[in-house]
PDB file of C-alpha atoms in Angstrom:
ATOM      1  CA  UNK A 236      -3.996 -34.839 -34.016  1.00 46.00           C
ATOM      2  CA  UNK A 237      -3.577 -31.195 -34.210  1.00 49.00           C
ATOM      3  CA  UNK A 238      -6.683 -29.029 -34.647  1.00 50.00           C
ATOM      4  CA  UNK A 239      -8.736 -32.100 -33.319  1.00 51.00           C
ATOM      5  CA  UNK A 240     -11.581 -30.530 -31.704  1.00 54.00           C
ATOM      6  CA  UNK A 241     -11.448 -30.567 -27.629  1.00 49.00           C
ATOM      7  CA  UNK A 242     -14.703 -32.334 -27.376  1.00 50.00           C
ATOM      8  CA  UNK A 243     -13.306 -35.177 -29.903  1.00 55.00           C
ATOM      9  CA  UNK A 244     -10.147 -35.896 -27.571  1.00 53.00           C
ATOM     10  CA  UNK A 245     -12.345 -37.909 -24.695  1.00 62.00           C
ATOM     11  CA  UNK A 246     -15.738 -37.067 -22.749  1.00 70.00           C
ATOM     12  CA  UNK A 247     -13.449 -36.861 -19.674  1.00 67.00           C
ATOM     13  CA  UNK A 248     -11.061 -34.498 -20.655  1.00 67.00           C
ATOM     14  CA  UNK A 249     -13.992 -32.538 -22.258  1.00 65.00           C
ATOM     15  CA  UNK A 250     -16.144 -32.821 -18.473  1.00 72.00           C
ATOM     16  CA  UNK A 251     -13.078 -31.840 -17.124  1.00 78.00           C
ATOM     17  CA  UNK A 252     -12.296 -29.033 -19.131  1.00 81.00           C
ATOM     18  CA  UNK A 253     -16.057 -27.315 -18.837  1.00 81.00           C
ATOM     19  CA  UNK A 254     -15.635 -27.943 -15.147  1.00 81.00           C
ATOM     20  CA  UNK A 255     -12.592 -26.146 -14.920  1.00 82.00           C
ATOM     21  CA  UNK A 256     -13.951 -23.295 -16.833  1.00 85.00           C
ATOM     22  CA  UNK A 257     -16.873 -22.831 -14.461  1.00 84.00           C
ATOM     23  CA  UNK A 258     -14.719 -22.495 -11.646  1.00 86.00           C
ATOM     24  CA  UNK A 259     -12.723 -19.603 -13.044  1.00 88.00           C
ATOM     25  CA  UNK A 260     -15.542 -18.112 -14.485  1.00 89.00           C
ATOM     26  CA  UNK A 261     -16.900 -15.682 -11.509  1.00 89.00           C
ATOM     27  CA  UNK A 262     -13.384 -15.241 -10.451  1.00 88.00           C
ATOM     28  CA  UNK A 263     -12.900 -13.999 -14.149  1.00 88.00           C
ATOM     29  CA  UNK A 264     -16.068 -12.017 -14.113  1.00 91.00           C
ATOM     30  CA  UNK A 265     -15.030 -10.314 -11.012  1.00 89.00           C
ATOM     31  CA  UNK A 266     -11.742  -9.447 -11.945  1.00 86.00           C
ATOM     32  CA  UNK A 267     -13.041  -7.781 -15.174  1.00 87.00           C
ATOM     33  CA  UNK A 268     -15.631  -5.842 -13.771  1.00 88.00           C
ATOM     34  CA  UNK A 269     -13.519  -4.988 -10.310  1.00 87.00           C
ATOM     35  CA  UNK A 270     -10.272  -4.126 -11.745  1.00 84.00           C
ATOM     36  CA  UNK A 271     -10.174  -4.298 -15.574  1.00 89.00           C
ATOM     37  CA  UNK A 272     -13.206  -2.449 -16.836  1.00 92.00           C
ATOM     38  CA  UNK A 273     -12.247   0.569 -14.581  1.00 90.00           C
ATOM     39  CA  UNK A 274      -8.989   0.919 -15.614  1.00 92.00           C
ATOM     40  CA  UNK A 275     -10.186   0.861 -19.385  1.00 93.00           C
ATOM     41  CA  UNK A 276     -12.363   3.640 -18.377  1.00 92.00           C
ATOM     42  CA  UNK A 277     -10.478   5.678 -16.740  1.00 93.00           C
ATOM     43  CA  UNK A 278      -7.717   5.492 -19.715  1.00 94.00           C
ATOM     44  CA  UNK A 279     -10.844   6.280 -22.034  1.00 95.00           C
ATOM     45  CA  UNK A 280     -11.687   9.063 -19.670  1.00 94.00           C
ATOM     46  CA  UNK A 281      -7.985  10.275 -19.515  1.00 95.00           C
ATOM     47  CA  UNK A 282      -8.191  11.249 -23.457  1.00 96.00           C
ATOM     48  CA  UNK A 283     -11.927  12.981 -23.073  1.00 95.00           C
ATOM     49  CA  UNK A 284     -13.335  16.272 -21.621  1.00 93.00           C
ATOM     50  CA  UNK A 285     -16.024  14.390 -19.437  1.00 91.00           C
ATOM     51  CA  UNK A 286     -17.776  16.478 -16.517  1.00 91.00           C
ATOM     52  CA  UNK A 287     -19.607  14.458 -14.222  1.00 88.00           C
ATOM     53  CA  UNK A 288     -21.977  17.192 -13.336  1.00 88.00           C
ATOM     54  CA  UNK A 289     -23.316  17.697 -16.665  1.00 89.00           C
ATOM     55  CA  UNK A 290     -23.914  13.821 -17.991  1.00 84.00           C
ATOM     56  CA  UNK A 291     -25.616  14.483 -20.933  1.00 85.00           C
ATOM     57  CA  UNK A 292     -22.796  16.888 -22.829  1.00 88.00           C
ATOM     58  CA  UNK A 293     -20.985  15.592 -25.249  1.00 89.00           C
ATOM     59  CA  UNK A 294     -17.508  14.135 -23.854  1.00 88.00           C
ATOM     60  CA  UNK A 295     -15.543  15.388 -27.019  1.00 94.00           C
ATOM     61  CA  UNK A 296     -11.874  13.271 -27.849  1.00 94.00           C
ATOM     62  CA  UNK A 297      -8.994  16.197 -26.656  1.00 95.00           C
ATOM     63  CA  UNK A 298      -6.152  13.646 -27.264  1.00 93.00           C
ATOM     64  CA  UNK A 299      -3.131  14.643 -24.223  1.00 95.00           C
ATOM     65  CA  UNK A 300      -4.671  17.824 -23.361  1.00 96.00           C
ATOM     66  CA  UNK A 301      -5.497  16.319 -19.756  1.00 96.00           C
ATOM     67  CA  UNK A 302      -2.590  15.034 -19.244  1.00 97.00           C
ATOM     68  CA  UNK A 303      -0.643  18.242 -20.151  1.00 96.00           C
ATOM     69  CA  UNK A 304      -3.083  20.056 -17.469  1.00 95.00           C
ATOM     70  CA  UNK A 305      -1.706  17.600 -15.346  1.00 96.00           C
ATOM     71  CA  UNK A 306       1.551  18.134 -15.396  1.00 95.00           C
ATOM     72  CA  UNK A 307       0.917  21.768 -14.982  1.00 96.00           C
ATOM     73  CA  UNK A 308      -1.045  21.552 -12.199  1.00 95.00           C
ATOM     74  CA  UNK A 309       0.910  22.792  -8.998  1.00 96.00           C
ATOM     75  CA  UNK A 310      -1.754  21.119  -6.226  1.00 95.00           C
ATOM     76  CA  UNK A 311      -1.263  17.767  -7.980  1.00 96.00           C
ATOM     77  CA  UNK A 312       2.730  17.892  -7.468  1.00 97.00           C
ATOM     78  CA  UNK A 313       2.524  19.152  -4.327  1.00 97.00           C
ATOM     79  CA  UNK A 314       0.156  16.458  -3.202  1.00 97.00           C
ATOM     80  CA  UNK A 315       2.071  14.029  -4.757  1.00 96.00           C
ATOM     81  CA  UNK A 316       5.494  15.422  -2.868  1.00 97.00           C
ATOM     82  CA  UNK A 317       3.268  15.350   0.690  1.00 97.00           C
ATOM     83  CA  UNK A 318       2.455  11.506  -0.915  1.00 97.00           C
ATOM     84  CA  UNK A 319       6.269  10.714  -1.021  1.00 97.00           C
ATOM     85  CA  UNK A 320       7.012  12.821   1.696  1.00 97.00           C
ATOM     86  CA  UNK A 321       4.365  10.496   4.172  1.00 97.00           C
ATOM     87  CA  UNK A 322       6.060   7.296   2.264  1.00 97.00           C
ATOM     88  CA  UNK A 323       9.656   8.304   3.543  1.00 97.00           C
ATOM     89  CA  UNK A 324       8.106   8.590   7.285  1.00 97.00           C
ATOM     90  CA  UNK A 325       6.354   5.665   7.456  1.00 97.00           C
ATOM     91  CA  UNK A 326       7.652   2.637   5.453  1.00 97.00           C
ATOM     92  CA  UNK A 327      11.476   2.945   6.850  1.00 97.00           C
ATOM     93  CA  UNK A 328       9.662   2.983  10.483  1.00 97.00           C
ATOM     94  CA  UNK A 329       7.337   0.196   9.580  1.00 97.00           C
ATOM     95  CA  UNK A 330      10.499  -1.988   8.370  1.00 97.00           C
ATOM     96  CA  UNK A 331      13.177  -1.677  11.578  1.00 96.00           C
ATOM     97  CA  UNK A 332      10.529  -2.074  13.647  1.00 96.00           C
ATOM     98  CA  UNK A 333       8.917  -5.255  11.699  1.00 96.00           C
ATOM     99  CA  UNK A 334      12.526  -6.655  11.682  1.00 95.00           C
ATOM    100  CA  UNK A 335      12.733  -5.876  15.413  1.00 94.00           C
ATOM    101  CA  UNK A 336       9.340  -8.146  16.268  1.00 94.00           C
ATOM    102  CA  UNK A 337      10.533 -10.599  13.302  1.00 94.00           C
ATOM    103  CA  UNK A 338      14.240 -11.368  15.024  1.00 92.00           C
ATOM    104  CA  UNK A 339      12.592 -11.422  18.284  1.00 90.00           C
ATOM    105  CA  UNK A 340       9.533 -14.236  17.074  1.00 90.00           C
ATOM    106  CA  UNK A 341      12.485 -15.821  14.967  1.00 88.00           C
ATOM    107  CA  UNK A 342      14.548 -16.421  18.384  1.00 84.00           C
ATOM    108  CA  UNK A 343      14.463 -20.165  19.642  1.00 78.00           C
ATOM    109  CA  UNK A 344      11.768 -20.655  22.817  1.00 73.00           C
ATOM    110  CA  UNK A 345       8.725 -19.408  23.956  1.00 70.00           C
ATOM    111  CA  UNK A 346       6.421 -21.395  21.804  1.00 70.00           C
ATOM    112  CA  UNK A 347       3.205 -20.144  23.472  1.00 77.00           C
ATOM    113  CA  UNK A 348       4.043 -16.586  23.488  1.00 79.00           C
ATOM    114  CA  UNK A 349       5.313 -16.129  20.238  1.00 80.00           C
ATOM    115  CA  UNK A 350       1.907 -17.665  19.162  1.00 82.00           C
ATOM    116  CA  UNK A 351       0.418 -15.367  20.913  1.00 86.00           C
ATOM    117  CA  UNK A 352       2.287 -12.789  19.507  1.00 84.00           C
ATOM    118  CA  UNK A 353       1.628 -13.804  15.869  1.00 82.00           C
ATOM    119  CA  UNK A 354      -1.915 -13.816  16.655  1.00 85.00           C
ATOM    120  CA  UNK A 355      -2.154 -10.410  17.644  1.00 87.00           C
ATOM    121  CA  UNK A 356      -0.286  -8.904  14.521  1.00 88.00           C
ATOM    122  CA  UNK A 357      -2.998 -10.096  12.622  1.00 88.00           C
ATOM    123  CA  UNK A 358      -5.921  -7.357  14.222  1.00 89.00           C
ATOM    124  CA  UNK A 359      -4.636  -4.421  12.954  1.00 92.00           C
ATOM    125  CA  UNK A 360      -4.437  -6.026   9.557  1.00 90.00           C
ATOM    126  CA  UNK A 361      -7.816  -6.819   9.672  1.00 90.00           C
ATOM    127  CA  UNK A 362      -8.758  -3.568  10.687  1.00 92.00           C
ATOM    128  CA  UNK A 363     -10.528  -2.103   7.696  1.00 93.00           C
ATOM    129  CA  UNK A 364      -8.686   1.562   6.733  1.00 93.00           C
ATOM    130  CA  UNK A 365     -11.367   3.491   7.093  1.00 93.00           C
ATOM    131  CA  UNK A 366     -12.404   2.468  10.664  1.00 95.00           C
ATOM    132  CA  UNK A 367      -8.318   2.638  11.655  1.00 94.00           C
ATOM    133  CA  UNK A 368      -8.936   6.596  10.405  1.00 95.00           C
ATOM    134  CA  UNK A 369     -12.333   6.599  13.013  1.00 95.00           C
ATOM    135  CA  UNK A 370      -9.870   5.056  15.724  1.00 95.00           C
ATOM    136  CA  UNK A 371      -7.483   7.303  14.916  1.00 95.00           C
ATOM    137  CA  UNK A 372     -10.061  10.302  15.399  1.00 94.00           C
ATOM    138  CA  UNK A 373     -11.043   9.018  18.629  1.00 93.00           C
ATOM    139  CA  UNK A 374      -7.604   8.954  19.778  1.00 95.00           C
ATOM    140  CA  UNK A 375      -6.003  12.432  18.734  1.00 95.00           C
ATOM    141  CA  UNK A 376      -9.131  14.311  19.917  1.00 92.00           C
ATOM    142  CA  UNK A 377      -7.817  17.155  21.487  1.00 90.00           C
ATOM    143  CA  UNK A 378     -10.889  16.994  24.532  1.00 89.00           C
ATOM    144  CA  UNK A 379     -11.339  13.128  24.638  1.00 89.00           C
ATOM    145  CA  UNK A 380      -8.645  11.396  22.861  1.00 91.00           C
ATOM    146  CA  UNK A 381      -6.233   9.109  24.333  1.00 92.00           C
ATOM    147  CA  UNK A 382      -3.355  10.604  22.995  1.00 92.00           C
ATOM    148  CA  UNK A 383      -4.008  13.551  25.537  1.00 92.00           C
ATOM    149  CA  UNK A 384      -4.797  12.130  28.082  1.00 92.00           C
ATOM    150  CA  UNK A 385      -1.883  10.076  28.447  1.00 91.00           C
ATOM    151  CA  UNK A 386       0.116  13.505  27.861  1.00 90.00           C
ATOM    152  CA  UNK A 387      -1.930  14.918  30.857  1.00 89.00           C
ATOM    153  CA  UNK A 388      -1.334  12.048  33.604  1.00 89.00           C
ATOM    154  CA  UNK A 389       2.897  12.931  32.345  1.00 88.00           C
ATOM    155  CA  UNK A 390       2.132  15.996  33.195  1.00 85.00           C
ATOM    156  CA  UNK A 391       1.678  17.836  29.530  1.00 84.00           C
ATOM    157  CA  UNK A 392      -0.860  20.413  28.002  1.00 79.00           C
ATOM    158  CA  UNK A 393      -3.344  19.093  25.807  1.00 88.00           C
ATOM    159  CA  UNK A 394      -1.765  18.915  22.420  1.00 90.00           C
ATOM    160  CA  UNK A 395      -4.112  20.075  18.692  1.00 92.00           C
ATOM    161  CA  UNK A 396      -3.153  17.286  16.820  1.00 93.00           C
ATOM    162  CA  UNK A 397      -5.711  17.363  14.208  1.00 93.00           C
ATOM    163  CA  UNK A 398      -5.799  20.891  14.260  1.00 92.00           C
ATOM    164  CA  UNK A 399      -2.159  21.705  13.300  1.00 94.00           C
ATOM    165  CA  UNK A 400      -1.143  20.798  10.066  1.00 95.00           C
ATOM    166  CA  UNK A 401       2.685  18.940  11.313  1.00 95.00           C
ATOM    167  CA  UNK A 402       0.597  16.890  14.210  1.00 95.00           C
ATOM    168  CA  UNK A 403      -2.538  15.913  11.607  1.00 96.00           C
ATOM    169  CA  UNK A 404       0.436  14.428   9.367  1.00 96.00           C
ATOM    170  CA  UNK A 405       1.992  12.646  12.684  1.00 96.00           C
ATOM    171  CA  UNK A 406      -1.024  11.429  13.519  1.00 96.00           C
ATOM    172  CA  UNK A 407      -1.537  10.413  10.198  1.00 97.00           C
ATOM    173  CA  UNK A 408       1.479   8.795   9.608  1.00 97.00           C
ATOM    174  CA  UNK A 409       1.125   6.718  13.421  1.00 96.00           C
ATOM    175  CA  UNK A 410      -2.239   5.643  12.706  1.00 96.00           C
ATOM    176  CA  UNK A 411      -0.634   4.004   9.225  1.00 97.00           C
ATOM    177  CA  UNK A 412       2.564   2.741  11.186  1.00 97.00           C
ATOM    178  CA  UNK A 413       0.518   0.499  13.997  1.00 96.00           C
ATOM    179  CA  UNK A 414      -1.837  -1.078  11.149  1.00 96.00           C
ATOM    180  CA  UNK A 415       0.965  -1.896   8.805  1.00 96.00           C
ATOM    181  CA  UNK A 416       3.807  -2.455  11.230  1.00 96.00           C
ATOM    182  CA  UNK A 417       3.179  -6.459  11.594  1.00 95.00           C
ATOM    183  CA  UNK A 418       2.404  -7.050   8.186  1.00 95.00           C
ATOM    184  CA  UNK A 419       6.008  -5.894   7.758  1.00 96.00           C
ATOM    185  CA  UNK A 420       6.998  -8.034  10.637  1.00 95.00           C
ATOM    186  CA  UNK A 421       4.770 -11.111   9.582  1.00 94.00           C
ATOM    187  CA  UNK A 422       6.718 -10.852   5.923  1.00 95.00           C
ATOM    188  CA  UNK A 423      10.105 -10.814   7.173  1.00 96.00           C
ATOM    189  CA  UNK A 424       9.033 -13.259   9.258  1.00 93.00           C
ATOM    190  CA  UNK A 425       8.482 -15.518   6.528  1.00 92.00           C
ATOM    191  CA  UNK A 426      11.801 -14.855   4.905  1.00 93.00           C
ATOM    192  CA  UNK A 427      14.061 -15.424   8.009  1.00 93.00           C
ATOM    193  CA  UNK A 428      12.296 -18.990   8.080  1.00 90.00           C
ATOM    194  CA  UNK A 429      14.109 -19.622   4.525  1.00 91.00           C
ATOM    195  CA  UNK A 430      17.653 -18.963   6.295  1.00 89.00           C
ATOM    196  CA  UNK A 431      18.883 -22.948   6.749  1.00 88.00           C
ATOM    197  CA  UNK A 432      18.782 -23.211  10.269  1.00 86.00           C
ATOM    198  CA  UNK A 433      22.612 -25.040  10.295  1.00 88.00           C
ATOM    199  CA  UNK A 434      23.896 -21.461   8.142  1.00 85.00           C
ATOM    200  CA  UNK A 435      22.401 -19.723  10.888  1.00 85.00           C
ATOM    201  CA  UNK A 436      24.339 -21.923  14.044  1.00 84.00           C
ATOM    202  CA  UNK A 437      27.434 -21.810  12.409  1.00 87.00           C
ATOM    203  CA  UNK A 438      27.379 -18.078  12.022  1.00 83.00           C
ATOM    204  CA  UNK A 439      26.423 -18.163  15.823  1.00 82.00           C
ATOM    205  CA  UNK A 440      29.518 -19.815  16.700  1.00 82.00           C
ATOM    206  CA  UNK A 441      31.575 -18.204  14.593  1.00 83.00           C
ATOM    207  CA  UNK A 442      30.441 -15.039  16.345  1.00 81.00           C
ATOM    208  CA  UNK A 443      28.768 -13.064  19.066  1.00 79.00           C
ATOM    209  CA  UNK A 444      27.447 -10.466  16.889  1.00 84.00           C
ATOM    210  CA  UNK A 445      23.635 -10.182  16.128  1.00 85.00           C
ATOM    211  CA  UNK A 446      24.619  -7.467  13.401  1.00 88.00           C
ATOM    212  CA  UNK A 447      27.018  -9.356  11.872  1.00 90.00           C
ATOM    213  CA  UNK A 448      24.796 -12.768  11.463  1.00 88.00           C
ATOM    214  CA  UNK A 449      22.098 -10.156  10.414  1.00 89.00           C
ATOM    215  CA  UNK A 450      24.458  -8.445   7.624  1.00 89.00           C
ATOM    216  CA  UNK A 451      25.702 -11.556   6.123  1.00 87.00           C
ATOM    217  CA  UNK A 452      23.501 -14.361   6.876  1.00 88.00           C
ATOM    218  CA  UNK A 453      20.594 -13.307   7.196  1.00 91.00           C
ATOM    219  CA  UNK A 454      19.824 -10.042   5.156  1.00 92.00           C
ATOM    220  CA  UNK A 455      20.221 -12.092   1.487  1.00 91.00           C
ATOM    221  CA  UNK A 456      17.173 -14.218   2.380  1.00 92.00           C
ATOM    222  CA  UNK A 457      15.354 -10.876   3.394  1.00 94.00           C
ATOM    223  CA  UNK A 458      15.963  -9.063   0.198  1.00 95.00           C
ATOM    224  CA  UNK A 459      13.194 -10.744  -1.293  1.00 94.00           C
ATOM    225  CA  UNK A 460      10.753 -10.039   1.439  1.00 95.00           C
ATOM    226  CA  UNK A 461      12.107  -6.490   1.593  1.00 96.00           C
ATOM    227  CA  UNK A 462      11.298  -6.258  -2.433  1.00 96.00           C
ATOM    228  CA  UNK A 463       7.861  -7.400  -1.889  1.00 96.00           C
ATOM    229  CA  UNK A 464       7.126  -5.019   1.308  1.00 97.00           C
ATOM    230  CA  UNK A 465       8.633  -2.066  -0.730  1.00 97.00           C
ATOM    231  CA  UNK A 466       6.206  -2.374  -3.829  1.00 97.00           C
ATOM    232  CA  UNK A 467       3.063  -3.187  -1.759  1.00 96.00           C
ATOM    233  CA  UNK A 468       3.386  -0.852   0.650  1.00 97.00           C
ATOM    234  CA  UNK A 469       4.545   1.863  -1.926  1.00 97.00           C
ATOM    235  CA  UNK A 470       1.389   1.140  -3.890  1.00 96.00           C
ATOM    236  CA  UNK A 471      -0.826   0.878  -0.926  1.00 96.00           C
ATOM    237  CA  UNK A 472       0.363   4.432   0.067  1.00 96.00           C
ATOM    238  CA  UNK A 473       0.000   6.206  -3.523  1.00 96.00           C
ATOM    239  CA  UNK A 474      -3.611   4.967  -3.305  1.00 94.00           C
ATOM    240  CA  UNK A 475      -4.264   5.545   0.211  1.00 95.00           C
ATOM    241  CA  UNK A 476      -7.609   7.234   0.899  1.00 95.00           C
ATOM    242  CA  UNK A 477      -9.651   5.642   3.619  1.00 94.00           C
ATOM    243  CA  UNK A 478      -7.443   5.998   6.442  1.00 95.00           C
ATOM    244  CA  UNK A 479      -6.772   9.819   5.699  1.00 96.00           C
ATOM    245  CA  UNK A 480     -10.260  10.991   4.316  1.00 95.00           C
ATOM    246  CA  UNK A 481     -11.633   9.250   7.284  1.00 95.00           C
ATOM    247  CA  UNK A 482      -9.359  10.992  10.364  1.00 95.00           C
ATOM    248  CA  UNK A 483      -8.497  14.590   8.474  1.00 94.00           C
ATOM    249  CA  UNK A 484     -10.776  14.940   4.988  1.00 92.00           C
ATOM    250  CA  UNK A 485      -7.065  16.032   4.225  1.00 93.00           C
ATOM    251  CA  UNK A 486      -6.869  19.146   6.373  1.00 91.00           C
ATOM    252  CA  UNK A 487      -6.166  20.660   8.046  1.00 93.00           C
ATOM    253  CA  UNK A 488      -5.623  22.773   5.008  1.00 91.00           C
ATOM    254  CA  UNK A 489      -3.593  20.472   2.522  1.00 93.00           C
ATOM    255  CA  UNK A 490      -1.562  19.463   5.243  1.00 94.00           C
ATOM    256  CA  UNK A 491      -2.633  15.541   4.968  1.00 95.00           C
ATOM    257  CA  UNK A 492      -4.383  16.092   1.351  1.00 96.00           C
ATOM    258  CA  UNK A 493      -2.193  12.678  -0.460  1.00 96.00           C
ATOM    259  CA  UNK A 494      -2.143  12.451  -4.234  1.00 96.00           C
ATOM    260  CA  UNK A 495      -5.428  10.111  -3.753  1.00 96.00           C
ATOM    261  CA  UNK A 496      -7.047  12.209  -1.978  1.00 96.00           C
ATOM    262  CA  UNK A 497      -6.244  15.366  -4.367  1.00 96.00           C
ATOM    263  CA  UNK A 498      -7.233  12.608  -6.917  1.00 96.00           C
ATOM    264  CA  UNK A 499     -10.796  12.556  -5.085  1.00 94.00           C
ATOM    265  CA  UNK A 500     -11.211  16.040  -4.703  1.00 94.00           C
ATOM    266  CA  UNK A 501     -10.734  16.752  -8.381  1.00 95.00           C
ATOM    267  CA  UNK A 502     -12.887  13.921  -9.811  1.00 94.00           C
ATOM    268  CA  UNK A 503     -15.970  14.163  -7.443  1.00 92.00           C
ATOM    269  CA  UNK A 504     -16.215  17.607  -6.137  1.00 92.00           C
ATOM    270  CA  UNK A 505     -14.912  19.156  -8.918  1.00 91.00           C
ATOM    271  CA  UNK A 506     -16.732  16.596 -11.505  1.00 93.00           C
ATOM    272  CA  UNK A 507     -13.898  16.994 -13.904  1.00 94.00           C
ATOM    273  CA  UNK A 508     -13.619  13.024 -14.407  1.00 93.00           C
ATOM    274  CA  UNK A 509     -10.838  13.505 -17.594  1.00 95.00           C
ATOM    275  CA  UNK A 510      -8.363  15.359 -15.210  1.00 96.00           C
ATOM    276  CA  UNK A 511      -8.902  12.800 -12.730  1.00 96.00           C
ATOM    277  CA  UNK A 512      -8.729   9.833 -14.902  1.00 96.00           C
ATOM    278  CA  UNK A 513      -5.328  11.335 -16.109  1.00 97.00           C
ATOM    279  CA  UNK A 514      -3.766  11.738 -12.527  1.00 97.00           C
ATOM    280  CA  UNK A 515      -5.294   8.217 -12.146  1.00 96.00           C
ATOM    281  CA  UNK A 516      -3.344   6.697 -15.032  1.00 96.00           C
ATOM    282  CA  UNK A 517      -0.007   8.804 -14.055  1.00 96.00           C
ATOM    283  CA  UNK A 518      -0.312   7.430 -10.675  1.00 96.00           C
ATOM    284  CA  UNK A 519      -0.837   4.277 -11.831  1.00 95.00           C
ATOM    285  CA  UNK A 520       2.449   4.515 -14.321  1.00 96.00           C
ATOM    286  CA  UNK A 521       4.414   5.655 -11.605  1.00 96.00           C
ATOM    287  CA  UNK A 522       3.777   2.731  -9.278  1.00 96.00           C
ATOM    288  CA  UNK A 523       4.973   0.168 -12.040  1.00 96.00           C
ATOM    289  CA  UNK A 524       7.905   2.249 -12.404  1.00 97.00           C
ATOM    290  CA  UNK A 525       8.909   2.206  -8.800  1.00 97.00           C
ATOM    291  CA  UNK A 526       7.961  -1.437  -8.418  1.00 96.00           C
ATOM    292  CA  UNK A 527      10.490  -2.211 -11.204  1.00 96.00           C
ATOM    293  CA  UNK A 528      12.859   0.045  -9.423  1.00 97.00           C
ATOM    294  CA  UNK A 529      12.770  -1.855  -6.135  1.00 96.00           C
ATOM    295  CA  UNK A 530      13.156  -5.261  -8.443  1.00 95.00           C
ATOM    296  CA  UNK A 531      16.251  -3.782  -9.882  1.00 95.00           C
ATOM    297  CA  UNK A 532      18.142  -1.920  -7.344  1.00 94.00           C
ATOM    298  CA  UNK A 533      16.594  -3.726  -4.435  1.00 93.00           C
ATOM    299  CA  UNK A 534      15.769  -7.599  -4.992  1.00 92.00           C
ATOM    300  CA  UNK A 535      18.336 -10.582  -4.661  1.00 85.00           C
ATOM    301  CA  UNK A 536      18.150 -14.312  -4.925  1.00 80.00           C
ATOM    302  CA  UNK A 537      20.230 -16.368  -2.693  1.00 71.00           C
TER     303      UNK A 537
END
């Protein structure tokens, strides 16, 4: 009967219930205090003049006024532009060559070495950023680093990379392309398993031409996959700090300073948390955007 009380409709259904709602409870809790209560207070923040240096003045309402400093602010676009700039290196490398490894694990034979394979695309995804910047450190040291000394044994002079503001990005940008290279690969792995394997023979014998079975059989299952590697890895660069703070601090100069870095810079050394909070909320605006971009312009169902 409607508006019977839950408890009234059966002690098992009731047990049930209660049991259910102890389960989600700390994943509820966690969620609200990991991802939901900051974003409340940075939008809170976003509308307030709030310096974390001096916590006990009054954080008076200024309605847009952060946001309009925003907007005027040249470092911020010009972070943002080295932001997209680093996103149009990396992710286009990061998808030909995970559709290169994907193809070749998605080829018939080899059972134990394309296990083997798959294994080993799964370390530098659970590398943690931060220590891939430390590795990355180690290897573009212009004394020690690996980098150089693999130039010297060819024969080349040891090369600044961290120093110069074109190799830091590089390096940068390298560093990001072996750590998210095979989750790229291990996605489009996934959708060339949803091609039916008798679509894929026939196109086989009706020709000789990997680009061609590619093109028409096989790229509308990938859409999907490329959808879903477009929006994470879009996000995951807007917000990337770890790797970069840890291997440049965003130097030299500005050269590697990304939009979350600038983002950084401005909230904890400068302590002006409402200018922050308002790049953090634009930032965050402009990654739905995109990712509804990519769903529009970029995603297909078979």
């Amino acid at each position: 009967m409607a508006g019977t009380p839950l408890k009234h409709l059966g002690p098992a259904l009731w047990n049930n219930t209660r049991a259910a709602l102890a389960f989600l409870a700390p994943a509820t809790v966690a969620l609200a205090l990991i991802g939901i209560f900051p974003t409340v207070f940075a939008l809170v923040n976003s509308f307030r003049q709030y310096n974390l240096a001096r916590p006990k003045d009054p954080t008076p309402f200024i309605g847009v006024d952060n946001y309009l400093s925003v907007l005027q602010d040249a470092s911020f676009w010009a972070a943002l532009g080295r932001t997209f700039g680093f996103l149009l290196t990396v992710v286009p490398v990061q998808l030909a060559l995970g559709l290169i490894i994907a193809l070749l694990l998605h080829k018939p034979g080899l059972g134990g070495v394309k296990l083997l394979a798959r294994m080993s695309l799964v370390v530098p995804l659970a590398t943690a950023p931060a220590v891939a910047g430390l590795i990355g450190r180690l290897i573009f040291n212009r004394d020690f680093g690996v980098a150089n000394a693999l130039l010297g044994m060819a024969g080349a002079g040891p090369v600044e990379w961290l120093g110069d503001p074109l190799n830091a990005f590089l390096a940068v940008a390298l560093m990001d392309v072996w750590q998210w290279t095979p989750f790229c690969a291990l996605v489009l792995l996934a959708g060339l398993s949803m091609v039916p394997t008798e679509v894929e023979e026939a196109a086989r014998l009706e020709t000789r031409s990997r680009w061609q079975v590619l093109r028409h059989v096989q790229l509308p299952f990938l859409l999907p996959s490329v959808t879903v590697i477009l929006i994470l890895r879009t996000a995951d660069v807007l917000k990337m700090f770890d790797t970069v703070f840890t291997m440049t601090r965003g130097g030299p100069g500005a050269a590697t300073e990304l939009v979350s870095v600038y983002i950084q810079r401005v909230g904890f050394r400068v302590f002006d948390q409402g200018v922050a909070s308002a790049q953090a909320i634009l930032l965050l605006i402009l990654t739905i955007v995109l990712a509804r971009l990519y769903i529009r312009f970029v995603y297909r169902e078979v």
